[in-house]
mmCIF file with all atom_site columns, C-alpha atoms in Angstrom:
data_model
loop_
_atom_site.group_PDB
_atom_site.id
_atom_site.type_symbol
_atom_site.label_atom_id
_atom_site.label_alt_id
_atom_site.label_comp_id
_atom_site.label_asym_id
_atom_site.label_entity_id
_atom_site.label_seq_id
_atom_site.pdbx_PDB_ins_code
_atom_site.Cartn_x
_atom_site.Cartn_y
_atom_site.Cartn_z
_atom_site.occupancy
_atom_site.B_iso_or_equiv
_atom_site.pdbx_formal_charge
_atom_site.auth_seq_id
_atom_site.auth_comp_id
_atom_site.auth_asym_id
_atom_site.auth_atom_id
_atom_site.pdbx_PDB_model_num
ATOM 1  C CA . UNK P 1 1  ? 0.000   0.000  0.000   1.00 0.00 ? 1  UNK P CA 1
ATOM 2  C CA . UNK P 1 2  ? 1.519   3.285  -0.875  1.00 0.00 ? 2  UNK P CA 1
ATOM 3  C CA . UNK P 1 3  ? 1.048   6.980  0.913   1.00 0.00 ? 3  UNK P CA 1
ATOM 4  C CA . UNK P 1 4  ? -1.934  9.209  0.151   1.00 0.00 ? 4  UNK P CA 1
ATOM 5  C CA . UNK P 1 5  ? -0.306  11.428 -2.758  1.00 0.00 ? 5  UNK P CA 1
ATOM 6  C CA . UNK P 1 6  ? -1.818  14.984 -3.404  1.00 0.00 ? 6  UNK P CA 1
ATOM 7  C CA . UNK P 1 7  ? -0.450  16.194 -6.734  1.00 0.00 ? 7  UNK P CA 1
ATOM 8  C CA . UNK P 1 8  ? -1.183  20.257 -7.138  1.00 0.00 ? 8  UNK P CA 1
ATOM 9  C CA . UNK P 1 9  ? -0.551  21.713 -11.049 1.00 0.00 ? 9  UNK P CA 1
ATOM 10 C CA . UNK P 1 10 ? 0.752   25.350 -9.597  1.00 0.00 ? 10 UNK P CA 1
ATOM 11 C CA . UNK P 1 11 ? -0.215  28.782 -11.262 1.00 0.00 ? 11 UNK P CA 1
ATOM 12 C CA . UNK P 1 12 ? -0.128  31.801 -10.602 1.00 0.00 ? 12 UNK P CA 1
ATOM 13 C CA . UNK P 1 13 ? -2.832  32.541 -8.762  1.00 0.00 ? 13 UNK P CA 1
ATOM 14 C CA . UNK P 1 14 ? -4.516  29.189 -7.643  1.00 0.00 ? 14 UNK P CA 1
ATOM 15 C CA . UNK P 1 15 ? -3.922  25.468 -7.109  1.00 0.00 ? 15 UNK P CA 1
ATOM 16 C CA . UNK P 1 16 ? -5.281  22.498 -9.044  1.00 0.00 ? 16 UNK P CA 1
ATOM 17 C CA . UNK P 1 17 ? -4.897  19.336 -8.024  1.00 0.00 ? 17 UNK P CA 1
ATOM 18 C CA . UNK P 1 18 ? -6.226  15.919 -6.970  1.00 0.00 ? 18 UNK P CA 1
ATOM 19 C CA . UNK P 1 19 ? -5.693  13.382 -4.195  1.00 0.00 ? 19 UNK P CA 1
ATOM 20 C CA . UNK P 1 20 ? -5.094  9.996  -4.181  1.00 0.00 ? 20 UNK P CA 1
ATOM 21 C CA . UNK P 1 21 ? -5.653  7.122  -1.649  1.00 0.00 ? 21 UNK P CA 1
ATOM 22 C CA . UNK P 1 22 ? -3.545  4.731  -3.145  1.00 0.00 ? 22 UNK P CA 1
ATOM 23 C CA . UNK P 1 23 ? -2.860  3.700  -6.264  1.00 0.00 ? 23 UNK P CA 1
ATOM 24 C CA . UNK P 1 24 ? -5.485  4.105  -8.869  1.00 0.00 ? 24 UNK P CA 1
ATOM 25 C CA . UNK P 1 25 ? -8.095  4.919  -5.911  1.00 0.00 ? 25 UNK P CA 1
ATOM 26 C CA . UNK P 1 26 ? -8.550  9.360  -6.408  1.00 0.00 ? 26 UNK P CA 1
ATOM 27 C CA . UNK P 1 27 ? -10.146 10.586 -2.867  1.00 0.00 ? 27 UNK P CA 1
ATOM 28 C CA . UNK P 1 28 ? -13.184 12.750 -4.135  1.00 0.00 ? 28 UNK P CA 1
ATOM 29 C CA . UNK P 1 29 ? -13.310 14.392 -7.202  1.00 0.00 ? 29 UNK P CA 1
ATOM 30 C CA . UNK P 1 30 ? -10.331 17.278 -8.448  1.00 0.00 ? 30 UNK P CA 1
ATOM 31 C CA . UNK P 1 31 ? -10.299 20.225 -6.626  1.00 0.00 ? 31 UNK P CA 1
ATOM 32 C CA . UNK P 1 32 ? -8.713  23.696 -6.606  1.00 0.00 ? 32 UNK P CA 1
ATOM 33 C CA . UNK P 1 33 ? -8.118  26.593 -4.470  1.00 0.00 ? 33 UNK P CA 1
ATOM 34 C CA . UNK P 1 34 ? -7.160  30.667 -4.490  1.00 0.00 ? 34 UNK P CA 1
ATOM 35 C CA . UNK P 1 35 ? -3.688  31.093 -3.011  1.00 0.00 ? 35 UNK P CA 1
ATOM 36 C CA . UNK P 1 36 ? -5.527  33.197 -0.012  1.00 0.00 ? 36 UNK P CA 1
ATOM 37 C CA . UNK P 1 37 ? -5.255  32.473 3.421   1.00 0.00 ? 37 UNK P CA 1
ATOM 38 C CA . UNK P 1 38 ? -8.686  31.322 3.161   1.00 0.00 ? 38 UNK P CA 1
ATOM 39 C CA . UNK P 1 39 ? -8.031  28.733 0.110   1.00 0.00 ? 39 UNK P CA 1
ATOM 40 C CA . UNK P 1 40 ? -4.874  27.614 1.783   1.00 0.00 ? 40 UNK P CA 1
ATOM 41 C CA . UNK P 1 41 ? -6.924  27.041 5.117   1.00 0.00 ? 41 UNK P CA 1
ATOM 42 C CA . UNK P 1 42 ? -9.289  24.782 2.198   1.00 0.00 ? 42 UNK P CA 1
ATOM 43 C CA . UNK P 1 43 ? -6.470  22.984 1.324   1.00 0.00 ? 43 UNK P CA 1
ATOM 44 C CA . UNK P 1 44 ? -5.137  22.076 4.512   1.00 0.00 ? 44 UNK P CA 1
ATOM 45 C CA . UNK P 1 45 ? -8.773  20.850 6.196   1.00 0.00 ? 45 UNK P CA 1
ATOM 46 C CA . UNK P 1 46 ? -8.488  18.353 2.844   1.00 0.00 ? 46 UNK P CA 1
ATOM 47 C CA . UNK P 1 47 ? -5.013  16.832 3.918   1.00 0.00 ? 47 UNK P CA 1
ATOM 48 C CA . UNK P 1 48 ? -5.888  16.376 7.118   1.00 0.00 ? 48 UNK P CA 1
ATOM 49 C CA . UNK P 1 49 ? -9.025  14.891 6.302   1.00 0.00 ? 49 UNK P CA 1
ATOM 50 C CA . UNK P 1 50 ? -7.471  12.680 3.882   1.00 0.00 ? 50 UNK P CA 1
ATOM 51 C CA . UNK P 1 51 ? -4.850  11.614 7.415   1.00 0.00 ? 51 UNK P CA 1
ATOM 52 C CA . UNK P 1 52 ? -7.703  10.694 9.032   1.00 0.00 ? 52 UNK P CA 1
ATOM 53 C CA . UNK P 1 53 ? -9.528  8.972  6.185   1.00 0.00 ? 53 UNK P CA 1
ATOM 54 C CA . UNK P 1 54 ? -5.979  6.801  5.679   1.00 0.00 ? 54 UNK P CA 1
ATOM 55 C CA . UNK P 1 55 ? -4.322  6.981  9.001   1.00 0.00 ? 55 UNK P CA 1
ATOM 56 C CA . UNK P 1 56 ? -1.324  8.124  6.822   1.00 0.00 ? 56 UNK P CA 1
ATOM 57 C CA . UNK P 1 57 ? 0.169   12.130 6.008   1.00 0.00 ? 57 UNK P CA 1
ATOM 58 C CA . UNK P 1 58 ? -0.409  12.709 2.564   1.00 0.00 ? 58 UNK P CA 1
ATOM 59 C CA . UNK P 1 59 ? 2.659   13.667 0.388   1.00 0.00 ? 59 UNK P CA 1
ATOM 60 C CA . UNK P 1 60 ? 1.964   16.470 -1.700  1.00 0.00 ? 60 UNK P CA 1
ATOM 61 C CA . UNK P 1 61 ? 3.684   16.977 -5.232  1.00 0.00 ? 61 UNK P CA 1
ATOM 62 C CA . UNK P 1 62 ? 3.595   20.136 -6.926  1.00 0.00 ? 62 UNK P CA 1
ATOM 63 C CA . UNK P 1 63 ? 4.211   20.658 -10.699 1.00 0.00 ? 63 UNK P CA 1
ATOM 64 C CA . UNK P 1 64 ? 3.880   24.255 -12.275 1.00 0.00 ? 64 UNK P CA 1
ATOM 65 C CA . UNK P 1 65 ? 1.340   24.397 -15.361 1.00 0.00 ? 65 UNK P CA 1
ATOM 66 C CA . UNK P 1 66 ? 2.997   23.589 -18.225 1.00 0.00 ? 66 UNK P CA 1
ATOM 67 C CA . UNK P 1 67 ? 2.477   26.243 -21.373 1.00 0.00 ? 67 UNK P CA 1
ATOM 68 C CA . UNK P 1 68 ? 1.720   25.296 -24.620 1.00 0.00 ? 68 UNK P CA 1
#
């Protein structure tokens, strides 16, 4: 069984990304949040709800949005 992964496609003004519970299983659907205090606040209710969902700390990857 692997770690909780949250992977986070960085721009610059908000945060996409979606979670994963292990491998193959995504934790709710995508989500993204404003980098504000009040989407960053967002973001961290959803790791530690994914902790307590697993037991486990999700890692969190982040990746800034390609252009094409």
């Amino acid at each position: 069984m692997m770690d909780p992964v949250v992977g986070l496609d960085v721009t610059k003004g908000e945060s996409q990304g979606q979670a994963f519970v292990d491998k193959g299983q995504p934790y709710r659907k995508s989500f993204q949040f404003r980098h504000t205090a009040e989407g960053l606040e967002e973001f961290l209710s959803l790791l530690k709800e994914i902790e307590e969902h697993t037991d486990r700390r999700p890692v969190v990857g982040l990746t800034p949005q390609l252009l094409s």
